JSON list of C-alpha atoms and ligand atoms in Angstrom, two decimals:
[
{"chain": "A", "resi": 390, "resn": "UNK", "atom": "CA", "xyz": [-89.31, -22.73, 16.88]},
{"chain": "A", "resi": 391, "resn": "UNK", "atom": "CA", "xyz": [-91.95, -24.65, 17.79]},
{"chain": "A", "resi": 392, "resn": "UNK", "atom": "CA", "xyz": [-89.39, -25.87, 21.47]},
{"chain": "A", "resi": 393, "resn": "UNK", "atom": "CA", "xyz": [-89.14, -22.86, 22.36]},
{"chain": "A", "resi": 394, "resn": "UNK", "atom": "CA", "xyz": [-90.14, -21.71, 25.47]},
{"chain": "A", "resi": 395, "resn": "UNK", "atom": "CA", "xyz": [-93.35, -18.64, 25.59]},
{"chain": "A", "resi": 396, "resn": "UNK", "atom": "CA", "xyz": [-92.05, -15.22, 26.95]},
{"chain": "A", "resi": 397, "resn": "UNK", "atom": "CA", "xyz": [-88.41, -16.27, 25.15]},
{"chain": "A", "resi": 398, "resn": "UNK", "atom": "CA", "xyz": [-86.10, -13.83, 23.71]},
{"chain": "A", "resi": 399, "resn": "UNK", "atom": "CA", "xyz": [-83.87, -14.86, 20.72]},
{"chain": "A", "resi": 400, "resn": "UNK", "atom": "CA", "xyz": [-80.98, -12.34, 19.50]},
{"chain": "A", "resi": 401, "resn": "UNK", "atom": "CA", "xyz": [-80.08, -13.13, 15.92]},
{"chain": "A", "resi": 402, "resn": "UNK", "atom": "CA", "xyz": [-77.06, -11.28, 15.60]},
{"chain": "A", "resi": 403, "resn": "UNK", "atom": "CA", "xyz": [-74.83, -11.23, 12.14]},
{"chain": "A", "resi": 404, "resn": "UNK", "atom": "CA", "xyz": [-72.33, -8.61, 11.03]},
{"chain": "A", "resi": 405, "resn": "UNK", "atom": "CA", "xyz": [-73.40, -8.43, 7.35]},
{"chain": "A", "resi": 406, "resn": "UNK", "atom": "CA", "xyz": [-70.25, -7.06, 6.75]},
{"chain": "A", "resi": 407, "resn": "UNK", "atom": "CA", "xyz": [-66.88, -7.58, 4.60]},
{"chain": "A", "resi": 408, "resn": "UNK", "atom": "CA", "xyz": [-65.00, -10.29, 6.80]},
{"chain": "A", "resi": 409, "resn": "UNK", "atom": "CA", "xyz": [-62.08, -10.95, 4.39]},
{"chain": "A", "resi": 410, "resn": "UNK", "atom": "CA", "xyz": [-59.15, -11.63, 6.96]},
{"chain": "A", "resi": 411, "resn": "UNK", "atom": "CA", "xyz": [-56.84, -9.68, 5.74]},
{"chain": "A", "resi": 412, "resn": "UNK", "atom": "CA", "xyz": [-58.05, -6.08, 4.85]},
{"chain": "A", "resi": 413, "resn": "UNK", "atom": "CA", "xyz": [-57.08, -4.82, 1.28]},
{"chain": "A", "resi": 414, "resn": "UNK", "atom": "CA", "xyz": [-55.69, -7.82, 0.70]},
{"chain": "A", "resi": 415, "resn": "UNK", "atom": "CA", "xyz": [-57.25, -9.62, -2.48]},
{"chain": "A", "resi": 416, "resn": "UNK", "atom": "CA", "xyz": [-59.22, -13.09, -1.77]},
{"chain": "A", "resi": 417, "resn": "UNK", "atom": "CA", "xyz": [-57.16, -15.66, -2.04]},
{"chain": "A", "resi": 418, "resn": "UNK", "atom": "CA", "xyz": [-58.75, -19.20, -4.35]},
{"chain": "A", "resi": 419, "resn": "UNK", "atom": "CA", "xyz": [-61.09, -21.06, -2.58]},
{"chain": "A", "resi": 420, "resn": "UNK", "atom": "CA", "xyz": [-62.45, -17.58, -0.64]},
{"chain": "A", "resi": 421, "resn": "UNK", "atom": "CA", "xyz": [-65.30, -17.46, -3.46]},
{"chain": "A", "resi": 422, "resn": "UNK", "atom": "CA", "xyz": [-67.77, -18.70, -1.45]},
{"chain": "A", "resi": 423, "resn": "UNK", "atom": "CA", "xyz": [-67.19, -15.84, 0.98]},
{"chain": "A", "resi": 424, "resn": "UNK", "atom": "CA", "xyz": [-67.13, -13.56, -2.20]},
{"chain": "A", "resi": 425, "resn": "UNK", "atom": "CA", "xyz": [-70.61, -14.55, -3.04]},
{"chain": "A", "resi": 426, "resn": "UNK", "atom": "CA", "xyz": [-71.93, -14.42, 0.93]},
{"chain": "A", "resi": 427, "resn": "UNK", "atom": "CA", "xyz": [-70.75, -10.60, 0.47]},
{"chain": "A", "resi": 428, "resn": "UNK", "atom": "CA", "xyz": [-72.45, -9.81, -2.80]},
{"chain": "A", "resi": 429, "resn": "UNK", "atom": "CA", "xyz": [-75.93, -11.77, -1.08]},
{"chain": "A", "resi": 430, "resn": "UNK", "atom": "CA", "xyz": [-75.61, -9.60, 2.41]},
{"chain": "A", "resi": 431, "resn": "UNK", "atom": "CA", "xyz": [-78.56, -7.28, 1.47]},
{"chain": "A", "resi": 432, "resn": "UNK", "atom": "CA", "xyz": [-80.80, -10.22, 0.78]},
{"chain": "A", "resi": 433, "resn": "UNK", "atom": "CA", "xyz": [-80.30, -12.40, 3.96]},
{"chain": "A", "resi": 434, "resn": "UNK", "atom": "CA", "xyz": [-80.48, -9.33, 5.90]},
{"chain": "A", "resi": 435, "resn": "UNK", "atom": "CA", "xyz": [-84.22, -8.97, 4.30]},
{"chain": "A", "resi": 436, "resn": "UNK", "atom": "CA", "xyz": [-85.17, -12.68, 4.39]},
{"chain": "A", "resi": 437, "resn": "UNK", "atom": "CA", "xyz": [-84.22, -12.57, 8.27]},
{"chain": "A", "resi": 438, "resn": "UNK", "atom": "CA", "xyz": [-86.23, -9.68, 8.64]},
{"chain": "A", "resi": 439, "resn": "UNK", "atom": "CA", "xyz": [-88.72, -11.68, 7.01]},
{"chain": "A", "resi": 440, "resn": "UNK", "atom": "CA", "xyz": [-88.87, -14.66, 9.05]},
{"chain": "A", "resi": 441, "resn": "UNK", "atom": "CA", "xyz": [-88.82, -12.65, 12.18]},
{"chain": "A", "resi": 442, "resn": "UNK", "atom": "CA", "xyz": [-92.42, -11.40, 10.84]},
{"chain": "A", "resi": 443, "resn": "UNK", "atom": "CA", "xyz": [-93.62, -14.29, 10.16]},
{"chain": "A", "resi": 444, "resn": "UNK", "atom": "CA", "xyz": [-92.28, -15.97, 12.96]},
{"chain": "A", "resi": 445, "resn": "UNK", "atom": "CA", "xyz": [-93.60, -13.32, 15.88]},
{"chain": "A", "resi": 446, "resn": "UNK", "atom": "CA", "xyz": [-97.01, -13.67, 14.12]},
{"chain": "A", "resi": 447, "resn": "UNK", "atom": "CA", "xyz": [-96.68, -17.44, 14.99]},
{"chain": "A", "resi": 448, "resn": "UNK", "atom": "CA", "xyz": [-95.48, -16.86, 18.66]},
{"chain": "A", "resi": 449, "resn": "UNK", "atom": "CA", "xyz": [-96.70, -13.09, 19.74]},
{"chain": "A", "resi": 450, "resn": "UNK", "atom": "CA", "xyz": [-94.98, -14.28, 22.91]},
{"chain": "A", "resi": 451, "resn": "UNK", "atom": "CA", "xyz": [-91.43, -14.34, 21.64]},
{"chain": "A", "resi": 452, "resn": "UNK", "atom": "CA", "xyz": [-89.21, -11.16, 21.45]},
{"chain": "A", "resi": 453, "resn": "UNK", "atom": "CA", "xyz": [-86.90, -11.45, 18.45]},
{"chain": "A", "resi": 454, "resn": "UNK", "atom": "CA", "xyz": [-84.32, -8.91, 18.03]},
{"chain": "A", "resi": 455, "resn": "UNK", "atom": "CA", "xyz": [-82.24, -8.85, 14.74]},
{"chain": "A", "resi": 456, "resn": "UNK", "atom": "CA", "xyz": [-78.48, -7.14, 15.60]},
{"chain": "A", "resi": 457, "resn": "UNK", "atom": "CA", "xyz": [-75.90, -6.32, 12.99]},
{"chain": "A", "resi": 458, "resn": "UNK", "atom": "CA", "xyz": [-73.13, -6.74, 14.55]},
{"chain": "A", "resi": 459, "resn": "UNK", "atom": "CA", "xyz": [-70.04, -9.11, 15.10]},
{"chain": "A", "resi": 460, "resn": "UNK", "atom": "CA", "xyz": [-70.81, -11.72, 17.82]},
{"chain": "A", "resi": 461, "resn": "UNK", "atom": "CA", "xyz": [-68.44, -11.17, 20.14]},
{"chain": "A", "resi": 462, "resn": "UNK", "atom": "CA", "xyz": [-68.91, -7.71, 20.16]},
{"chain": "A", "resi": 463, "resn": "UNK", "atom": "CA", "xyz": [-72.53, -8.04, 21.08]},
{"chain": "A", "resi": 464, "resn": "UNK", "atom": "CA", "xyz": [-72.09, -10.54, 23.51]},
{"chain": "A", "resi": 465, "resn": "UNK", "atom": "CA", "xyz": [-69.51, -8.53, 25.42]},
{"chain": "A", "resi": 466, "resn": "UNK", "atom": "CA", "xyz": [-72.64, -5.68, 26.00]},
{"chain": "A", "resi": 467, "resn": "UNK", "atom": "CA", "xyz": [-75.06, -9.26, 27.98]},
{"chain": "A", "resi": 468, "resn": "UNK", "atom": "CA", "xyz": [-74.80, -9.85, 31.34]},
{"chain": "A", "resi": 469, "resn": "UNK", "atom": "CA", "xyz": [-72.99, -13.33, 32.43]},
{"chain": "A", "resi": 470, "resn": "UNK", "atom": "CA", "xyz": [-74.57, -16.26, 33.70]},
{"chain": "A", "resi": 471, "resn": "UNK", "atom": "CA", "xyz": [-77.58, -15.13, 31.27]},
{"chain": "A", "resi": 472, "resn": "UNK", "atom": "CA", "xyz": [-77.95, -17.01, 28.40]},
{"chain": "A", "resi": 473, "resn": "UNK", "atom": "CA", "xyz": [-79.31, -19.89, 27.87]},
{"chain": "A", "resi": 474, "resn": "UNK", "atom": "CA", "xyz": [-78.45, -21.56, 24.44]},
{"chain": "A", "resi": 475, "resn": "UNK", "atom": "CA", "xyz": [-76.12, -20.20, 22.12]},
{"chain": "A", "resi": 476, "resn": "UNK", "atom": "CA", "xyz": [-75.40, -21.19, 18.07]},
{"chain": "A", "resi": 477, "resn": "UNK", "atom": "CA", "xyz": [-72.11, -20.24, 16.84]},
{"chain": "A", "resi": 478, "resn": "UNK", "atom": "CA", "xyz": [-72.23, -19.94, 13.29]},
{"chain": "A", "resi": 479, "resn": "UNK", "atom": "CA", "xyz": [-70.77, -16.83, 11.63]},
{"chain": "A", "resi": 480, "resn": "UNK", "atom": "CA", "xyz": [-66.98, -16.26, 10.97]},
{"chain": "A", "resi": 481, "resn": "UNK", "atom": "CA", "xyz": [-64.67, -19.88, 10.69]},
{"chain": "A", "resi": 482, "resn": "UNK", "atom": "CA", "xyz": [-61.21, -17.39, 11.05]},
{"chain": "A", "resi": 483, "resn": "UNK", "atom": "CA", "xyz": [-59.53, -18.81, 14.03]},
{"chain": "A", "resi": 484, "resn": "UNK", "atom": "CA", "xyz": [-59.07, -15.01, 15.55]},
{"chain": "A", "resi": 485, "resn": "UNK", "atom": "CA", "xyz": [-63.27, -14.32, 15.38]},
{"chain": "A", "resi": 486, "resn": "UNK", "atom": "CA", "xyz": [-64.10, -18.17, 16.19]},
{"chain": "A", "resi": 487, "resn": "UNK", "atom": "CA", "xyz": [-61.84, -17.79, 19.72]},
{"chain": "A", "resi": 488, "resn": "UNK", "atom": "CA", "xyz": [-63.80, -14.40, 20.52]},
{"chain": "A", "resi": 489, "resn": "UNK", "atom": "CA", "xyz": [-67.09, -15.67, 20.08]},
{"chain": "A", "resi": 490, "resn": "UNK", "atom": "CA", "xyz": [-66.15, -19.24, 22.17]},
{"chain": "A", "resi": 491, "resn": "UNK", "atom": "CA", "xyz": [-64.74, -16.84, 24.89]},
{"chain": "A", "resi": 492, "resn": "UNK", "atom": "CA", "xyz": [-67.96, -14.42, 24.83]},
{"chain": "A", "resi": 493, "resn": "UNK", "atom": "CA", "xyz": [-70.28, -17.65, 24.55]},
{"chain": "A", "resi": 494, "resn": "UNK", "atom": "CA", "xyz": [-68.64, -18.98, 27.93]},
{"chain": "A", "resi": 495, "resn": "UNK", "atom": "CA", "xyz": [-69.16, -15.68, 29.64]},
{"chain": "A", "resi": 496, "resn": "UNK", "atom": "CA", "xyz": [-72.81, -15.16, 28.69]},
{"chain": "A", "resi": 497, "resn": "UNK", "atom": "CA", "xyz": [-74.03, -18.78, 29.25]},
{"chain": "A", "resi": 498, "resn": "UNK", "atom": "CA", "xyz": [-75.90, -19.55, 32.47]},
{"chain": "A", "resi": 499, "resn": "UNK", "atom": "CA", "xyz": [-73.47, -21.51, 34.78]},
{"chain": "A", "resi": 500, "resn": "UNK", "atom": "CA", "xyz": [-76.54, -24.24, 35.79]},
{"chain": "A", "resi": 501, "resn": "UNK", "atom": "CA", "xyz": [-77.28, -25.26, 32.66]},
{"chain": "A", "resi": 502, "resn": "UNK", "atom": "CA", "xyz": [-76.68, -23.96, 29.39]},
{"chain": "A", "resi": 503, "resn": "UNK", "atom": "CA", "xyz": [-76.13, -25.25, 25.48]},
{"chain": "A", "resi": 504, "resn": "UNK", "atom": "CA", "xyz": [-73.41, -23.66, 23.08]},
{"chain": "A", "resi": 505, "resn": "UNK", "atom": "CA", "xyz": [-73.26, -25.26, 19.79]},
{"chain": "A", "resi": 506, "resn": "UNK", "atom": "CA", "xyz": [-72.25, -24.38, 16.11]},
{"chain": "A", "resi": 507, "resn": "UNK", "atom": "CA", "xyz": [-71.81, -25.71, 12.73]},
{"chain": "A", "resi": 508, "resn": "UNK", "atom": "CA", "xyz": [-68.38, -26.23, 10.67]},
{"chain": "A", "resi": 509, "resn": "UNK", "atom": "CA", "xyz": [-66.57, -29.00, 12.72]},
{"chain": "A", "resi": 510, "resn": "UNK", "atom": "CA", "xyz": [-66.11, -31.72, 10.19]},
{"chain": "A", "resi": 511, "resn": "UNK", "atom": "CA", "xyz": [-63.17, -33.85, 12.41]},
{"chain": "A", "resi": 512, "resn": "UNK", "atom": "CA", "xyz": [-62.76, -34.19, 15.79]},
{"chain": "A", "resi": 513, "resn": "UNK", "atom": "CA", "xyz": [-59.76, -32.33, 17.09]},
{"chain": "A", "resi": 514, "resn": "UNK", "atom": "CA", "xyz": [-56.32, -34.08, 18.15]},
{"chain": "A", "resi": 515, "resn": "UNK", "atom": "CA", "xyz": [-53.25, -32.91, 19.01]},
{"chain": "A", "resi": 516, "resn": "UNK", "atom": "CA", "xyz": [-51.81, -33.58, 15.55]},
{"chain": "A", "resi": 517, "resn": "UNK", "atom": "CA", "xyz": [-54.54, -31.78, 13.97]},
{"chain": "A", "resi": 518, "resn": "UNK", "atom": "CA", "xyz": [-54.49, -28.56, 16.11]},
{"chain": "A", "resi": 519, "resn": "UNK", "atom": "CA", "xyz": [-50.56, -28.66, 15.17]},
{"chain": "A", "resi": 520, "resn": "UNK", "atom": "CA", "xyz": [-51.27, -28.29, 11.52]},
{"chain": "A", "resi": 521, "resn": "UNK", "atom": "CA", "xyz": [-54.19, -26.69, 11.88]},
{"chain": "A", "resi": 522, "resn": "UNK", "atom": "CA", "xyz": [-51.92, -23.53, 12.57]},
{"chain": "A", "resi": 523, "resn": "UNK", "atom": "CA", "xyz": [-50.15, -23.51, 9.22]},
{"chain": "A", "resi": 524, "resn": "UNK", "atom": "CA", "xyz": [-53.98, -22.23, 8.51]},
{"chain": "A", "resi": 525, "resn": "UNK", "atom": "CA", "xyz": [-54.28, -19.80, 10.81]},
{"chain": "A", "resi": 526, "resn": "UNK", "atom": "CA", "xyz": [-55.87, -17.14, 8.61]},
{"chain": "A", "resi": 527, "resn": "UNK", "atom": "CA", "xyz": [-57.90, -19.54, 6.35]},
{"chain": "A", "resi": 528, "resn": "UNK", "atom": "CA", "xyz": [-61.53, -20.13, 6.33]},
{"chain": "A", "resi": 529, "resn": "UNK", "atom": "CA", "xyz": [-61.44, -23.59, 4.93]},
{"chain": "A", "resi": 530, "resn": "UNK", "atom": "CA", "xyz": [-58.80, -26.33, 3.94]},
{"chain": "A", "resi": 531, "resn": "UNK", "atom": "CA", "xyz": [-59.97, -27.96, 0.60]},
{"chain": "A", "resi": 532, "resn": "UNK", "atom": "CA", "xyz": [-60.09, -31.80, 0.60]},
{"chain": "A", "resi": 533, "resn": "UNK", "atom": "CA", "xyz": [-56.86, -34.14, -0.23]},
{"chain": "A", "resi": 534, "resn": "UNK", "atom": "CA", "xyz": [-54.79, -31.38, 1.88]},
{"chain": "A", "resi": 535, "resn": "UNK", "atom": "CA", "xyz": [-54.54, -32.88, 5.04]},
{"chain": "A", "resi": 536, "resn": "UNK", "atom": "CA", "xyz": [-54.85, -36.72, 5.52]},
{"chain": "A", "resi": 537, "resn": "UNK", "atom": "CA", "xyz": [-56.54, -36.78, 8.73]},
{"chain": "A", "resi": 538, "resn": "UNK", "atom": "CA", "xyz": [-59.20, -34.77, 7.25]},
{"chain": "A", "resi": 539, "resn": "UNK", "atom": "CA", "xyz": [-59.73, -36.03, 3.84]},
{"chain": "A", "resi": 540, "resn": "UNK", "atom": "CA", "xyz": [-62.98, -34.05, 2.88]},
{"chain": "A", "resi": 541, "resn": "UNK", "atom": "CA", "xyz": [-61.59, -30.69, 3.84]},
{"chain": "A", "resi": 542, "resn": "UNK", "atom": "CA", "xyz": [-62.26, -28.60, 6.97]},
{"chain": "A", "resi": 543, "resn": "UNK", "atom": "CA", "xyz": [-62.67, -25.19, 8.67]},
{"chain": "A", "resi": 544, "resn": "UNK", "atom": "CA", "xyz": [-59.35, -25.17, 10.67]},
{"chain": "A", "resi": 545, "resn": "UNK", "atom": "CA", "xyz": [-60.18, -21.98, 12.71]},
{"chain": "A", "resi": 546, "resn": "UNK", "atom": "CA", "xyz": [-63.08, -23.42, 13.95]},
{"chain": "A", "resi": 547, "resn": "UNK", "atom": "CA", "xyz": [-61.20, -26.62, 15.22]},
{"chain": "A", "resi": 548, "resn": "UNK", "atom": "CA", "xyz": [-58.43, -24.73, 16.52]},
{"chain": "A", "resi": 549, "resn": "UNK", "atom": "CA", "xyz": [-60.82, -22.55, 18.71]},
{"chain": "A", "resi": 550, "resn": "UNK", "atom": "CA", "xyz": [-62.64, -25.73, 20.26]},
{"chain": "A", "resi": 551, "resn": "UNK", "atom": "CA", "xyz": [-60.00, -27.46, 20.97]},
{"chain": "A", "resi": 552, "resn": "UNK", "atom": "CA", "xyz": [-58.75, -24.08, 22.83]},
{"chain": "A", "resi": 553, "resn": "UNK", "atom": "CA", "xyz": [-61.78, -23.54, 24.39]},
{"chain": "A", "resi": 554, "resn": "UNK", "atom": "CA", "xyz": [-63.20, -27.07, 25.05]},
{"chain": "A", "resi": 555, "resn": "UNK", "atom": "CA", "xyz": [-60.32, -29.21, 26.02]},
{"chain": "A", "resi": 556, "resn": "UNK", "atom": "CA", "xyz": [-62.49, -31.91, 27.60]},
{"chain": "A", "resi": 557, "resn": "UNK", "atom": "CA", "xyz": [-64.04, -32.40, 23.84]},
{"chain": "A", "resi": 558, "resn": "UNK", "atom": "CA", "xyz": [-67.27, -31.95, 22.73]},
{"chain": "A", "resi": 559, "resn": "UNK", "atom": "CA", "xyz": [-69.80, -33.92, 20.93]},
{"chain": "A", "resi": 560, "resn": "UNK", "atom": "CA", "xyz": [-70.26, -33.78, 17.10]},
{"chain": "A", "resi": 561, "resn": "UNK", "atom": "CA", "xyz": [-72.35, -35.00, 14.73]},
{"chain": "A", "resi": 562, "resn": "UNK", "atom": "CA", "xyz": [-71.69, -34.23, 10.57]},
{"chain": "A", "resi": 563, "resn": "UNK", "atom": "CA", "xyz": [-70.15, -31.17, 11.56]},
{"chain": "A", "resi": 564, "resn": "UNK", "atom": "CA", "xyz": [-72.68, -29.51, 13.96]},
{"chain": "A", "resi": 565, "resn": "UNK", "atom": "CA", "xyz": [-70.96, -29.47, 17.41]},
{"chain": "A", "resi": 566, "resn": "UNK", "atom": "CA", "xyz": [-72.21, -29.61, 20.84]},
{"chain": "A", "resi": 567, "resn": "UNK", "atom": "CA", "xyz": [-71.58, -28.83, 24.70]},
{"chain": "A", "resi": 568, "resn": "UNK", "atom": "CA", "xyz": [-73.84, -28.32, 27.59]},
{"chain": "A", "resi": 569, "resn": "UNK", "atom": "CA", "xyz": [-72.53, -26.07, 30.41]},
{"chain": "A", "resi": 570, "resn": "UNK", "atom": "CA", "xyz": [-73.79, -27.82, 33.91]},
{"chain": "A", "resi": 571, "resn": "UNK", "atom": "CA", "xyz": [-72.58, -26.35, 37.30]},
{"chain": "A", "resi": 572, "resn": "UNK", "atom": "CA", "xyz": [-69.78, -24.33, 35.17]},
{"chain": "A", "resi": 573, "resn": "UNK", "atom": "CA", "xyz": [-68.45, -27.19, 33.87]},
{"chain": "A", "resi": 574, "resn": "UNK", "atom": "CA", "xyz": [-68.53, -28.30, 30.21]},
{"chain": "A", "resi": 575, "resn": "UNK", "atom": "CA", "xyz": [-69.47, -31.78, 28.98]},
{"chain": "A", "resi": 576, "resn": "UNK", "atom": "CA", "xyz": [-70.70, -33.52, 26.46]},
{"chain": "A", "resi": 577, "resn": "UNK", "atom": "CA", "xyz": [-73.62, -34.96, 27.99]},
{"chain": "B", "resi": 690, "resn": "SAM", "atom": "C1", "xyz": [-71.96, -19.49, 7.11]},
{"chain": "B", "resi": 690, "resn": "SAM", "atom": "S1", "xyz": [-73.00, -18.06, 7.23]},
{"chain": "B", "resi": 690, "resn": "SAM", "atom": "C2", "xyz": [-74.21, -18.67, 8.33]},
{"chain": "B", "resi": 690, "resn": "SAM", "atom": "C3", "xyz": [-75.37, -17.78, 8.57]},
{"chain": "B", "resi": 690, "resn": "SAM", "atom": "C4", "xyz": [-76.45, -18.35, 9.48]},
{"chain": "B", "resi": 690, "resn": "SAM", "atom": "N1", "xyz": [-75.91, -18.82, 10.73]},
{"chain": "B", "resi": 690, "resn": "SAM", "atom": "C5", "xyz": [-77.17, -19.46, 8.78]},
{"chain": "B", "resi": 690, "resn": "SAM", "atom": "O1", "xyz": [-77.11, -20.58, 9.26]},
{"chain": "B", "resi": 690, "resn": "SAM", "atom": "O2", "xyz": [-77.84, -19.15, 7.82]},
{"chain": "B", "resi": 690, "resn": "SAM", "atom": "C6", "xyz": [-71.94, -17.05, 8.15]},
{"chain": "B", "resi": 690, "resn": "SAM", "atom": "C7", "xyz": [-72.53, -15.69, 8.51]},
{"chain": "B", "resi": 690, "resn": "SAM", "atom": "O3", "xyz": [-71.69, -15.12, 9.50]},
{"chain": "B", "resi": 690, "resn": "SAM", "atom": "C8", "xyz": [-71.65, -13.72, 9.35]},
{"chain": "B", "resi": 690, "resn": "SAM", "atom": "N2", "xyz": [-70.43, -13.29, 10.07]},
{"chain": "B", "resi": 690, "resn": "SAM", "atom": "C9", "xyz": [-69.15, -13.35, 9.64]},
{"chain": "B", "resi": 690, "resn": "SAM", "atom": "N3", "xyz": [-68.32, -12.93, 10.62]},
{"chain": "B", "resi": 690, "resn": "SAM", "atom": "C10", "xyz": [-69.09, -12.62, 11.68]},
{"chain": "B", "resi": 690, "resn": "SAM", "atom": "C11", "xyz": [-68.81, -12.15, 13.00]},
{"chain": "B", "resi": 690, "resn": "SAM", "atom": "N4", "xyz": [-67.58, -11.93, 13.43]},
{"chain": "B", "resi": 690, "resn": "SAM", "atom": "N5", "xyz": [-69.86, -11.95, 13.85]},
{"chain": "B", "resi": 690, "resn": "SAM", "atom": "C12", "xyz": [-71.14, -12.16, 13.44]},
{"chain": "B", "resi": 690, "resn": "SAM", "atom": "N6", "xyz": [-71.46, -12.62, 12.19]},
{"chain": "B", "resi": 690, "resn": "SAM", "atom": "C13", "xyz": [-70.44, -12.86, 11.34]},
{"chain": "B", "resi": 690, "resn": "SAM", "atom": "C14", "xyz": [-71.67, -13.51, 7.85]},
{"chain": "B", "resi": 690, "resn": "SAM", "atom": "O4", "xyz": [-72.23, -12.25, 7.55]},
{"chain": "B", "resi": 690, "resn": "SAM", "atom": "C15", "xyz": [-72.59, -14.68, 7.38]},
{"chain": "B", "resi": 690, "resn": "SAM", "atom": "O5", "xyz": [-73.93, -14.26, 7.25]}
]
């Protein structure tokens, strides 16, 4: 908080919703982490609210607004060329990831902007985005399933930067990174 500049605005948007992929559907093994994250919505709704307090206490300046709603769908309602830094960090399904990239691009201020997430644990290559689509609708691929990502990985959110990004972008234990200068993306 404490880089932030006075008279900033910060939109902390989350769906706090059911984002199983596939509706009625039961959750397949490995999806009880997402289980759990549904059961808990209630109480990270509250402890954001509670950090917003506390937080515009700190810096009176600062306009906080808390949004439930799904990123992209948010996004869509700013204006482009607007935004200044965004973190990516909600659903890892390929289909949301790709909507939130696209929205992200839109929004961010051609100059100079940062868009940046969490949940990129490998680089992608070619060979990986290949497989990667066997997993389309998967949230993450347990370790000791694919070799050239040995301690597992979110294959939608790979799939989606390597769409989006195809220049690369920087990474470093699975937080990701591009700046936006003159409309173009780079790493530094
Ligand atoms: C891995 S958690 C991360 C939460 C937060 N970024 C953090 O670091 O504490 C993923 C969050 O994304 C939310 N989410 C899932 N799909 C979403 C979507 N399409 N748009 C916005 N939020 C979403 C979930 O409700 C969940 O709180």
């Amino acid at each position: 908080m404490d880089t932030i500049p006075d008279g900033s605005e910060l939109f902390l948007i989350d769906a706090w919703a059911k984002f199983a992929p596939v509706p009625n559907q039961p959750l397949a093994p490995g999806f009880d982490a997402i289980a759990a994250q549904e059961r808990n919505m209630r109480y990270a709704y509250l402890s954001t609210f509670d950090q917003v307090i506390k937080a515009e206490r700190e810096r009176p300046s600062l306009r906080l607004v808390i949004a439930r709603s799904r990123g992209d769908r948010y996004m869509a309602d700013l204006a482009p060329d607007s935004v200044d830094f965004v973190y990516v960090d909600g659903s890892h399904y390929h289909a949301d990831v790709r909507k939130d990239l696209l929205e992200a691009k839109r929004v961010m201020k051609n100059e100079f902007s940062i868009v940046c997430g969490d949940d990129l644990e490998v680089f992608p290559t070619p060979k990986l985005v290949e497989i990667s689509k066997r997993y389309d609708r998967i949230d993450f691929v347990h370790p000791g399933k694919v070799a050239e990502a040995p301690d597992g990985y979110h294959p939608g959110v790979l799939m989606a930067i390597a769409e989006h990004f195809p220049d690369g972008v920087a990474m470093q234990d699975g937080f990701w990174w591009v700046f936006k200068r003159d409309g173009k993306y780079v790493r530094e």
